[in-house]
Amino acid sequence: MRNWIASGLAAAGMLFSAAVQAEPPLSNHLALTPPMGWSSWNNFAEKINEQLIIETIDAMATNGMQAVGYQYVNLDDGWQRYKGERKDHPLEADPVKFPHGIKYLADYAHSKGLKLGIYSGPGQTTCAGYTGSEGHEAQDAAMFASWGIDHLKYDSCCSHKDAKDEVVKSVFGTMSKALMAQKRGIVLHACHCGWSHIWEWAAALGINHWRIGQDISDDFDYPGNREGYYFDVLDMLDHGVGLEKYAGPGHWNDYDMLIVGLDGKSADLVGAGASNVEYRSHFTLWAIENSPLLASADLRMLDRYTLETFTNPEIIALNQDRLGKPAQRVRSKDGLEVFAKELSDGSWAVALLNRGSTTEDMTFSVHKDLNLGWVKYTVRDLWKHKDMGEFEIPYTAEVISHETRVFRVTEIK
Ligand code: GAL
């Protein structure tokens, strides 16, 4: 049995609330860079089955996604056999949807060098009404481990939306410890929809990522909240401003699944879809904010442009950079925003987002925006895959409506 151990995570030290301080911080030493993979919910909701998961694993292994770092194929809600309260039902896989059981899928994922994730929640029922894990945390953690599960999305949004902080901490802490008591490492995603200031204490409980907001809809910039609830891409981005300091290796702000490629066609996720430019913006922004990159479109039928969006290695490198520092919004005026992020090799990523409706020239200064004393620097355009030259003055680029241009800038010494 691997004991859960006190982590030396100095970075997490600032995160403890008084209540959590009583216990040493926990760490499973996993997810040192944000998890990358796929989740079944946005496109398929409860309509999941063994064949779909096998085909998704095959797609990820062969379409270039695995080669650039995608690893997790995650079953979301709807894999369970029973709807209704846990006190009335055991937690089992639906034998019709998953005739060979979940271990069969985990073995298959592992045989391809990929990982399998699963979903549960701390209540009597999950969000879609299936049996939850309440009162059976140790038993369920052991069952998931015996199946070979690598990632657990533990979703409190329906059962604990209005619960007191102490209760929310306690239910996530219980599952975190139950997972850490297993021999196999299981990444823990605490899905609490951005409530309870979870970012302030989640890392200390050994949670690897936590949602910063309510569910994303398939929209880039929908006026208000769709159905009074959903966040679009820009809502989620705004929600993350100020939370950057809570993220770092092993513990990440989760901006929710990627909507790239859904094209408004998901039968189960609300939203009108976004343009290719907007989806690419969204991908860029999630990458520079070090959000987990969990695709949710049907991987079996991605068009070429969408696949190129998912697999741009230069954008993924910003997300997976071992320094693990999310971008800060360093300037925001009239819908024109500059984001900047330091990288482990001393270079910086700079992103220019145009939220407005017309094309604009946007400029960044390594002195004023990045606060660096560089004299001369190079600029590389990470979507064009092109070196733009050497510069001593601020750099200017044309940014079309809703586009995010992103550059890697490096000092010339
Ligand atoms: C929601 C969650 C979604 C999805 C769904 C499943 O609470 O935010 O991402 O997991 O539950 O029922």
Short mmCIF file of C-alpha atoms and ligand atoms in Angstrom, two decimals:
data_model
loop_
_atom_site.label_atom_id
_atom_site.label_comp_id
_atom_site.label_asym_id
_atom_site.label_seq_id
_atom_site.Cartn_x
_atom_site.Cartn_y
_atom_site.Cartn_z
CA MET A 1 0.00 0.00 0.00
CA ARG A 2 1.34 3.35 -0.92
CA ASN A 3 0.74 5.77 1.88
CA TRP A 4 -0.43 9.22 1.07
CA ILE A 5 2.48 11.35 1.98
CA ALA A 6 3.17 14.86 3.04
CA SER A 7 4.32 16.67 -0.02
CA GLY A 8 7.17 19.09 -0.09
CA LEU A 9 5.14 21.20 -2.46
CA ALA A 10 6.22 24.60 -1.31
CA ALA A 11 4.15 26.09 -4.10
CA ALA A 12 1.02 24.75 -2.51
CA GLY A 13 1.90 26.25 0.84
CA MET A 14 -0.06 29.39 0.18
CA LEU A 15 -3.19 27.45 -0.53
CA PHE A 16 -4.24 26.16 2.82
CA SER A 17 -7.22 27.56 4.53
CA ALA A 18 -7.14 27.41 8.29
CA ALA A 19 -9.21 24.23 8.29
CA VAL A 20 -6.89 22.37 5.95
CA GLN A 21 -3.74 23.58 7.70
CA ALA A 22 -4.32 21.13 10.50
CA GLU A 23 -3.26 18.28 8.18
CA PRO A 24 -0.08 18.18 6.12
CA PRO A 25 -0.65 18.74 2.39
CA LEU A 26 -1.27 15.64 0.32
CA SER A 27 0.24 14.85 -3.03
CA ASN A 28 0.02 11.88 -5.38
CA HIS A 29 2.91 13.32 -7.44
CA LEU A 30 0.85 12.92 -10.61
CA ALA A 31 -0.14 15.35 -13.36
CA LEU A 32 3.09 17.32 -13.18
CA THR A 33 1.88 18.81 -16.46
CA PRO A 34 -1.82 19.28 -17.24
CA PRO A 35 -3.60 16.04 -18.24
CA MET A 36 -4.30 15.73 -21.98
CA GLY A 37 -6.95 13.47 -23.39
CA TRP A 38 -10.62 13.14 -24.22
CA SER A 39 -13.83 13.00 -22.23
CA SER A 40 -17.10 11.47 -23.37
CA TRP A 41 -19.59 13.94 -21.89
CA ASN A 42 -19.92 16.93 -24.20
CA ASN A 43 -20.58 15.03 -27.37
CA PHE A 44 -22.12 11.79 -26.17
CA ALA A 45 -23.52 12.41 -22.68
CA GLU A 46 -25.03 9.12 -21.48
CA LYS A 47 -24.90 7.51 -24.93
CA ILE A 48 -21.57 5.78 -24.39
CA ASN A 49 -20.61 2.15 -24.87
CA GLU A 50 -17.69 -0.20 -25.27
CA GLN A 51 -17.50 0.11 -29.04
CA LEU A 52 -17.34 3.92 -28.89
CA ILE A 53 -14.55 3.83 -26.31
CA ILE A 54 -12.54 1.24 -28.25
CA GLU A 55 -12.90 3.30 -31.42
CA THR A 56 -11.94 6.48 -29.57
CA ILE A 57 -8.82 4.80 -28.18
CA ASP A 58 -7.96 3.61 -31.69
CA ALA A 59 -8.54 7.09 -33.11
CA MET A 60 -6.34 8.77 -30.49
CA ALA A 61 -3.60 6.20 -31.03
CA THR A 62 -3.55 6.63 -34.80
CA ASN A 63 -4.63 10.18 -35.68
CA GLY A 64 -1.55 11.94 -34.32
CA MET A 65 -3.04 12.95 -30.94
CA GLN A 66 -1.21 10.35 -28.87
CA ALA A 67 2.03 11.30 -30.60
CA VAL A 68 1.74 14.89 -29.33
CA GLY A 69 0.83 13.96 -25.76
CA TYR A 70 -2.87 13.04 -25.45
CA GLN A 71 -3.18 10.09 -23.06
CA TYR A 72 -6.47 9.89 -21.22
CA VAL A 73 -9.71 8.47 -22.61
CA ASN A 74 -12.23 9.33 -19.91
CA LEU A 75 -15.67 7.83 -19.40
CA ASP A 76 -17.91 10.51 -17.95
CA ASP A 77 -21.32 9.97 -16.35
CA GLY A 78 -23.48 7.20 -17.76
CA TRP A 79 -21.20 4.15 -17.52
CA GLN A 80 -22.98 2.93 -14.39
CA ARG A 81 -25.64 0.26 -14.32
CA TYR A 82 -28.17 1.85 -12.00
CA LYS A 83 -29.90 5.16 -11.69
CA GLY A 84 -30.97 5.98 -8.15
CA GLU A 85 -29.40 6.27 -4.74
CA ARG A 86 -26.33 4.34 -3.68
CA LYS A 87 -28.04 3.12 -0.56
CA ASP A 88 -30.40 1.24 -2.89
CA HIS A 89 -27.94 0.09 -5.58
CA PRO A 90 -24.36 -1.12 -5.94
CA LEU A 91 -21.95 0.73 -8.25
CA GLU A 92 -21.45 -1.47 -11.28
CA ALA A 93 -20.80 -0.98 -14.97
CA ASP A 94 -23.83 -1.15 -17.25
CA PRO A 95 -23.58 -4.67 -18.72
CA VAL A 96 -25.43 -3.70 -21.87
CA LYS A 97 -23.23 -0.69 -22.67
CA PHE A 98 -20.04 -2.37 -21.45
CA PRO A 99 -20.45 -6.14 -21.94
CA HIS A 100 -16.81 -6.93 -21.13
CA GLY A 101 -16.64 -4.59 -18.15
CA ILE A 102 -14.38 -1.59 -17.54
CA LYS A 103 -11.13 -3.49 -16.89
CA TYR A 104 -11.32 -4.76 -20.45
CA LEU A 105 -11.29 -1.15 -21.69
CA ALA A 106 -8.46 -0.14 -19.35
CA ASP A 107 -6.41 -3.12 -20.55
CA TYR A 108 -7.14 -2.12 -24.14
CA ALA A 109 -6.12 1.51 -23.51
CA HIS A 110 -2.94 0.36 -21.77
CA SER A 111 -2.10 -1.98 -24.64
CA LYS A 112 -2.04 1.09 -26.87
CA GLY A 113 0.04 3.10 -24.40
CA LEU A 114 -3.00 5.18 -23.37
CA LYS A 115 -4.88 5.57 -20.08
CA LEU A 116 -8.50 5.18 -19.01
CA GLY A 117 -10.49 7.54 -16.81
CA ILE A 118 -13.82 7.10 -15.04
CA TYR A 119 -16.45 9.24 -13.32
CA SER A 120 -18.26 9.23 -9.99
CA GLY A 121 -19.39 11.68 -7.36
CA PRO A 122 -19.56 12.12 -3.60
CA GLY A 123 -23.36 12.06 -3.38
CA GLN A 124 -25.98 9.34 -3.32
CA THR A 125 -26.45 10.05 -7.00
CA THR A 126 -24.34 11.68 -9.71
CA CYS A 127 -25.35 14.63 -11.82
CA ALA A 128 -27.16 12.46 -14.37
CA GLY A 129 -28.87 10.50 -11.59
CA TYR A 130 -26.70 7.38 -11.44
CA THR A 131 -25.49 5.82 -8.19
CA GLY A 132 -22.70 7.83 -6.56
CA SER A 133 -19.92 6.90 -4.17
CA GLU A 134 -21.27 8.28 -0.88
CA GLY A 135 -20.28 6.02 2.00
CA HIS A 136 -18.35 3.67 -0.30
CA GLU A 137 -15.29 5.75 -1.16
CA ALA A 138 -12.63 3.23 -0.10
CA GLN A 139 -14.49 0.39 -1.80
CA ASP A 140 -14.92 2.35 -5.04
CA ALA A 141 -11.32 3.58 -5.10
CA ALA A 142 -10.15 -0.03 -4.69
CA MET A 143 -12.52 -1.17 -7.43
CA PHE A 144 -11.32 1.54 -9.83
CA ALA A 145 -7.70 0.62 -9.08
CA SER A 146 -8.42 -3.08 -9.64
CA TRP A 147 -9.85 -2.20 -13.05
CA GLY A 148 -6.68 -0.28 -13.95
CA ILE A 149 -8.26 3.18 -13.90
CA ASP A 150 -5.84 6.11 -14.26
CA HIS A 151 -8.06 9.16 -13.77
CA LEU A 152 -11.18 9.89 -11.73
CA LYS A 153 -13.52 12.81 -12.35
CA TYR A 154 -15.29 13.19 -9.03
CA ASP A 155 -18.26 15.44 -9.56
CA SER A 156 -19.96 17.22 -6.69
CA CYS A 157 -21.85 19.77 -8.72
CA CYS A 158 -25.26 18.26 -8.35
CA SER A 159 -24.98 16.68 -4.91
CA HIS A 160 -22.96 19.38 -3.10
CA LYS A 161 -23.60 22.65 -4.92
CA ASP A 162 -24.82 24.37 -1.78
CA ALA A 163 -22.84 22.38 0.77
CA LYS A 164 -20.68 24.22 3.29
CA ASP A 165 -16.98 24.49 2.49
CA GLU A 166 -16.06 22.09 5.28
CA VAL A 167 -18.34 19.43 3.83
CA VAL A 168 -17.02 19.91 0.30
CA LYS A 169 -13.43 19.69 1.57
CA SER A 170 -14.26 16.61 3.54
CA VAL A 171 -15.88 14.68 0.65
CA PHE A 172 -13.07 15.46 -1.77
CA GLY A 173 -10.44 14.76 0.90
CA THR A 174 -12.01 11.38 1.63
CA MET A 175 -11.83 10.28 -2.01
CA SER A 176 -8.36 11.73 -2.45
CA LYS A 177 -7.05 9.67 0.48
CA ALA A 178 -8.92 6.58 -0.73
CA LEU A 179 -7.22 6.87 -4.12
CA MET A 180 -3.83 7.49 -2.57
CA ALA A 181 -4.23 4.29 -0.57
CA GLN A 182 -4.16 2.32 -3.84
CA LYS A 183 -0.98 0.99 -5.39
CA ARG A 184 -1.72 2.53 -8.74
CA GLY A 185 -1.57 6.27 -9.21
CA ILE A 186 -4.95 7.74 -10.10
CA VAL A 187 -5.24 11.39 -11.12
CA LEU A 188 -8.07 13.15 -9.26
CA HIS A 189 -10.25 15.77 -10.92
CA ALA A 190 -12.53 17.58 -8.49
CA CYS A 191 -15.46 18.83 -10.53
CA HIS A 192 -17.05 21.46 -8.32
CA CYS A 193 -17.98 24.00 -10.99
CA GLY A 194 -15.94 26.85 -9.54
CA TRP A 195 -17.90 27.07 -6.30
CA SER A 196 -16.48 27.30 -2.76
CA HIS A 197 -13.21 28.91 -3.94
CA ILE A 198 -11.98 25.36 -4.41
CA TRP A 199 -8.69 26.61 -5.92
CA GLU A 200 -7.68 27.92 -2.48
CA TRP A 201 -7.58 24.48 -0.88
CA ALA A 202 -7.76 21.77 -3.56
CA ALA A 203 -4.01 21.36 -4.08
CA ALA A 204 -3.46 20.74 -0.39
CA LEU A 205 -5.92 17.84 -0.58
CA GLY A 206 -3.93 16.21 -3.38
CA ILE A 207 -6.46 17.17 -6.07
CA ASN A 208 -4.82 17.39 -9.49
CA HIS A 209 -7.32 19.65 -11.23
CA TRP A 210 -10.50 21.45 -10.33
CA ARG A 211 -13.09 23.15 -12.46
CA ILE A 212 -13.03 26.93 -12.13
CA GLY A 213 -16.51 27.48 -13.54
CA GLN A 214 -19.85 26.03 -14.50
CA ASP A 215 -20.14 23.81 -17.57
CA ILE A 216 -18.87 25.21 -20.85
CA SER A 217 -21.33 25.53 -23.72
CA ASP A 218 -20.38 25.24 -27.37
CA ASP A 219 -20.07 29.02 -27.77
CA PHE A 220 -17.21 31.47 -27.99
CA ASP A 221 -19.02 34.59 -26.84
CA TYR A 222 -22.73 34.11 -26.06
CA PRO A 223 -24.42 37.14 -24.51
CA GLY A 224 -24.95 36.34 -20.81
CA ASN A 225 -25.09 32.72 -19.67
CA ARG A 226 -26.86 30.30 -21.97
CA GLU A 227 -29.87 28.87 -20.08
CA GLY A 228 -28.79 31.08 -17.19
CA TYR A 229 -26.02 28.62 -16.39
CA TYR A 230 -23.44 27.79 -19.04
CA PHE A 231 -20.15 29.64 -19.55
CA ASP A 232 -18.81 30.34 -23.01
CA VAL A 233 -15.09 30.44 -23.83
CA LEU A 234 -14.64 34.09 -22.88
CA ASP A 235 -16.67 33.72 -19.65
CA MET A 236 -14.39 30.88 -18.61
CA LEU A 237 -11.28 32.82 -19.56
CA ASP A 238 -12.42 35.82 -17.48
CA HIS A 239 -13.19 33.53 -14.57
CA GLY A 240 -9.58 32.35 -14.56
CA VAL A 241 -8.10 35.83 -14.25
CA GLY A 242 -6.59 36.07 -10.77
CA LEU A 243 -6.56 32.30 -10.24
CA GLU A 244 -3.25 31.70 -12.07
CA LYS A 245 -1.29 31.67 -8.82
CA TYR A 246 -3.15 28.60 -7.58
CA ALA A 247 -1.95 26.37 -10.43
CA GLY A 248 1.39 24.61 -10.80
CA PRO A 249 2.88 21.17 -11.38
CA GLY A 250 0.45 18.57 -10.02
CA HIS A 251 -2.46 20.97 -9.43
CA TRP A 252 -4.25 22.86 -12.18
CA ASN A 253 -7.13 25.22 -12.80
CA ASP A 254 -9.49 23.34 -15.12
CA TYR A 255 -11.30 25.52 -17.66
CA ASP A 256 -13.55 22.54 -18.63
CA MET A 257 -13.42 20.33 -21.68
CA LEU A 258 -12.42 21.66 -25.08
CA ILE A 259 -15.36 22.42 -27.36
CA VAL A 260 -13.08 22.42 -30.44
CA GLY A 261 -14.73 20.47 -33.25
CA LEU A 262 -18.21 20.19 -31.73
CA ASP A 263 -19.49 22.63 -34.37
CA GLY A 264 -22.83 23.11 -32.65
CA LYS A 265 -23.75 19.54 -33.55
CA SER A 266 -23.49 17.87 -30.18
CA ALA A 267 -26.86 16.37 -29.38
CA ASP A 268 -26.27 16.88 -25.69
CA LEU A 269 -24.30 20.07 -25.14
CA VAL A 270 -26.07 23.38 -25.65
CA GLY A 271 -24.46 25.98 -27.90
CA ALA A 272 -24.44 27.14 -31.48
CA GLY A 273 -20.83 26.18 -32.20
CA ALA A 274 -17.93 28.44 -33.03
CA SER A 275 -15.87 29.26 -36.09
CA ASN A 276 -12.51 27.63 -36.82
CA VAL A 277 -10.78 30.85 -35.79
CA GLU A 278 -12.69 30.89 -32.49
CA TYR A 279 -11.98 27.22 -31.76
CA ARG A 280 -8.29 27.86 -32.41
CA SER A 281 -8.40 30.87 -30.07
CA HIS A 282 -10.06 28.72 -27.42
CA PHE A 283 -7.42 26.00 -27.78
CA THR A 284 -4.62 28.58 -27.54
CA LEU A 285 -6.10 30.17 -24.43
CA TRP A 286 -6.67 26.85 -22.62
CA ALA A 287 -3.10 25.87 -23.53
CA ILE A 288 -1.47 29.03 -22.19
CA GLU A 289 -3.56 28.93 -19.01
CA ASN A 290 -2.29 25.40 -18.31
CA SER A 291 -5.79 23.99 -18.29
CA PRO A 292 -6.08 20.24 -18.84
CA LEU A 293 -6.60 19.72 -22.58
CA LEU A 294 -9.52 17.30 -22.74
CA ALA A 295 -11.05 17.11 -26.18
CA SER A 296 -14.74 16.25 -26.32
CA ALA A 297 -15.57 16.08 -30.03
CA ASP A 298 -16.00 12.71 -31.74
CA LEU A 299 -12.36 11.76 -32.41
CA ARG A 300 -13.43 9.24 -35.04
CA MET A 301 -14.48 11.94 -37.46
CA LEU A 302 -12.32 15.03 -37.07
CA ASP A 303 -11.73 17.14 -40.13
CA ARG A 304 -8.18 18.10 -41.04
CA TYR A 305 -8.33 21.64 -39.70
CA THR A 306 -9.68 20.48 -36.32
CA LEU A 307 -7.03 17.78 -36.05
CA GLU A 308 -4.35 20.36 -36.82
CA THR A 309 -5.78 22.51 -34.03
CA PHE A 310 -5.63 19.65 -31.54
CA THR A 311 -2.15 18.57 -32.54
CA ASN A 312 -0.14 21.78 -32.91
CA PRO A 313 3.00 20.72 -31.02
CA GLU A 314 4.18 24.30 -30.50
CA ILE A 315 0.96 25.28 -28.70
CA ILE A 316 0.93 22.04 -26.71
CA ALA A 317 4.50 22.76 -25.62
CA LEU A 318 3.24 25.93 -23.89
CA ASN A 319 0.68 23.88 -21.98
CA GLN A 320 3.07 21.08 -21.09
CA ASP A 321 6.04 23.31 -20.22
CA ARG A 322 7.56 21.94 -17.03
CA LEU A 323 7.64 25.33 -15.31
CA GLY A 324 3.85 25.06 -15.17
CA LYS A 325 3.12 28.78 -15.01
CA PRO A 326 -0.26 29.85 -16.41
CA ALA A 327 -0.37 33.03 -18.50
CA GLN A 328 -1.26 36.32 -16.85
CA ARG A 329 -3.53 38.82 -18.58
CA VAL A 330 -1.02 41.67 -18.66
CA ARG A 331 -3.11 44.17 -20.64
CA SER A 332 -6.80 44.55 -21.42
CA LYS A 333 -8.31 47.56 -23.14
CA ASP A 334 -11.27 47.94 -25.49
CA GLY A 335 -11.52 44.19 -26.06
CA LEU A 336 -7.84 43.83 -26.97
CA GLU A 337 -5.99 41.64 -24.52
CA VAL A 338 -2.37 40.60 -24.08
CA PHE A 339 -1.51 37.42 -22.16
CA ALA A 340 2.04 36.42 -21.27
CA LYS A 341 3.61 33.33 -19.78
CA GLU A 342 7.15 32.52 -18.76
CA LEU A 343 8.62 29.23 -20.03
CA SER A 344 11.22 26.91 -18.58
CA ASP A 345 13.90 27.73 -21.18
CA GLY A 346 13.75 31.46 -20.39
CA SER A 347 11.60 32.35 -23.38
CA TRP A 348 8.05 33.72 -23.06
CA ALA A 349 4.76 33.01 -24.77
CA VAL A 350 2.76 36.10 -25.68
CA ALA A 351 -0.83 35.82 -26.89
CA LEU A 352 -2.86 38.62 -28.47
CA LEU A 353 -6.64 38.16 -28.20
CA ASN A 354 -9.05 40.36 -30.14
CA ARG A 355 -12.49 40.07 -28.53
CA GLY A 356 -13.92 42.75 -30.81
CA SER A 357 -15.73 42.48 -34.11
CA THR A 358 -13.17 44.15 -36.40
CA THR A 359 -9.59 43.35 -37.38
CA GLU A 360 -7.05 45.26 -35.29
CA ASP A 361 -3.31 45.80 -35.19
CA MET A 362 -2.10 44.71 -31.78
CA THR A 363 1.29 45.42 -30.26
CA PHE A 364 3.21 44.00 -27.34
CA SER A 365 6.34 45.29 -25.68
CA VAL A 366 8.76 42.96 -23.89
CA HIS A 367 9.63 45.93 -21.67
CA LYS A 368 6.22 47.30 -20.76
CA ASP A 369 4.08 44.17 -20.95
CA LEU A 370 6.57 41.53 -19.84
CA ASN A 371 8.68 43.76 -17.62
CA LEU A 372 11.89 42.36 -19.14
CA GLY A 373 15.11 44.27 -19.79
CA TRP A 374 15.78 42.52 -23.10
CA VAL A 375 17.48 44.56 -25.84
CA LYS A 376 16.94 42.27 -28.76
CA TYR A 377 14.65 39.28 -29.17
CA THR A 378 13.31 36.81 -31.73
CA VAL A 379 9.64 36.16 -32.40
CA ARG A 380 8.18 32.87 -33.59
CA ASP A 381 4.56 32.60 -34.72
CA LEU A 382 3.22 29.34 -33.26
CA TRP A 383 0.24 28.91 -35.58
CA LYS A 384 2.15 29.84 -38.72
CA HIS A 385 5.16 27.78 -37.49
CA LYS A 386 7.35 30.62 -38.71
CA ASP A 387 10.24 32.68 -37.33
CA MET A 388 9.23 36.30 -37.77
CA GLY A 389 12.72 37.79 -37.27
CA GLU A 390 14.72 39.77 -34.71
CA PHE A 391 13.28 42.83 -33.00
CA GLU A 392 14.36 45.66 -30.71
CA ILE A 393 11.10 47.58 -30.74
CA PRO A 394 7.57 46.46 -29.79
CA TYR A 395 6.12 43.79 -32.05
CA THR A 396 2.90 44.42 -33.97
CA ALA A 397 0.58 41.82 -35.53
CA GLU A 398 -2.79 41.95 -37.25
CA VAL A 399 -5.42 40.08 -35.27
CA ILE A 400 -8.81 39.35 -36.79
CA SER A 401 -12.03 39.32 -34.81
CA HIS A 402 -12.00 36.63 -32.08
CA GLU A 403 -8.55 35.45 -33.10
CA THR A 404 -5.70 34.76 -30.69
CA ARG A 405 -2.25 35.12 -32.25
CA VAL A 406 0.45 33.52 -30.14
CA PHE A 407 4.20 33.97 -30.28
CA ARG A 408 7.23 32.55 -28.55
CA VAL A 409 9.69 35.36 -27.83
CA THR A 410 13.30 34.67 -26.92
CA GLU A 411 16.05 37.02 -25.82
CA ILE A 412 19.10 37.33 -28.06
CA LYS A 413 22.01 37.59 -25.66
C1 GAL B 1 -21.92 17.96 -14.69
C2 GAL B 1 -20.48 18.23 -15.09
C3 GAL B 1 -20.32 17.78 -16.53
C4 GAL B 1 -20.66 16.32 -16.64
C5 GAL B 1 -22.06 16.04 -16.07
C6 GAL B 1 -22.37 14.56 -16.01
O1 GAL B 1 -22.11 18.29 -13.40
O2 GAL B 1 -20.20 19.58 -14.95
O3 GAL B 1 -18.99 18.03 -16.94
O4 GAL B 1 -19.71 15.55 -15.97
O5 GAL B 1 -22.19 16.57 -14.79
O6 GAL B 1 -23.61 14.31 -15.46
#
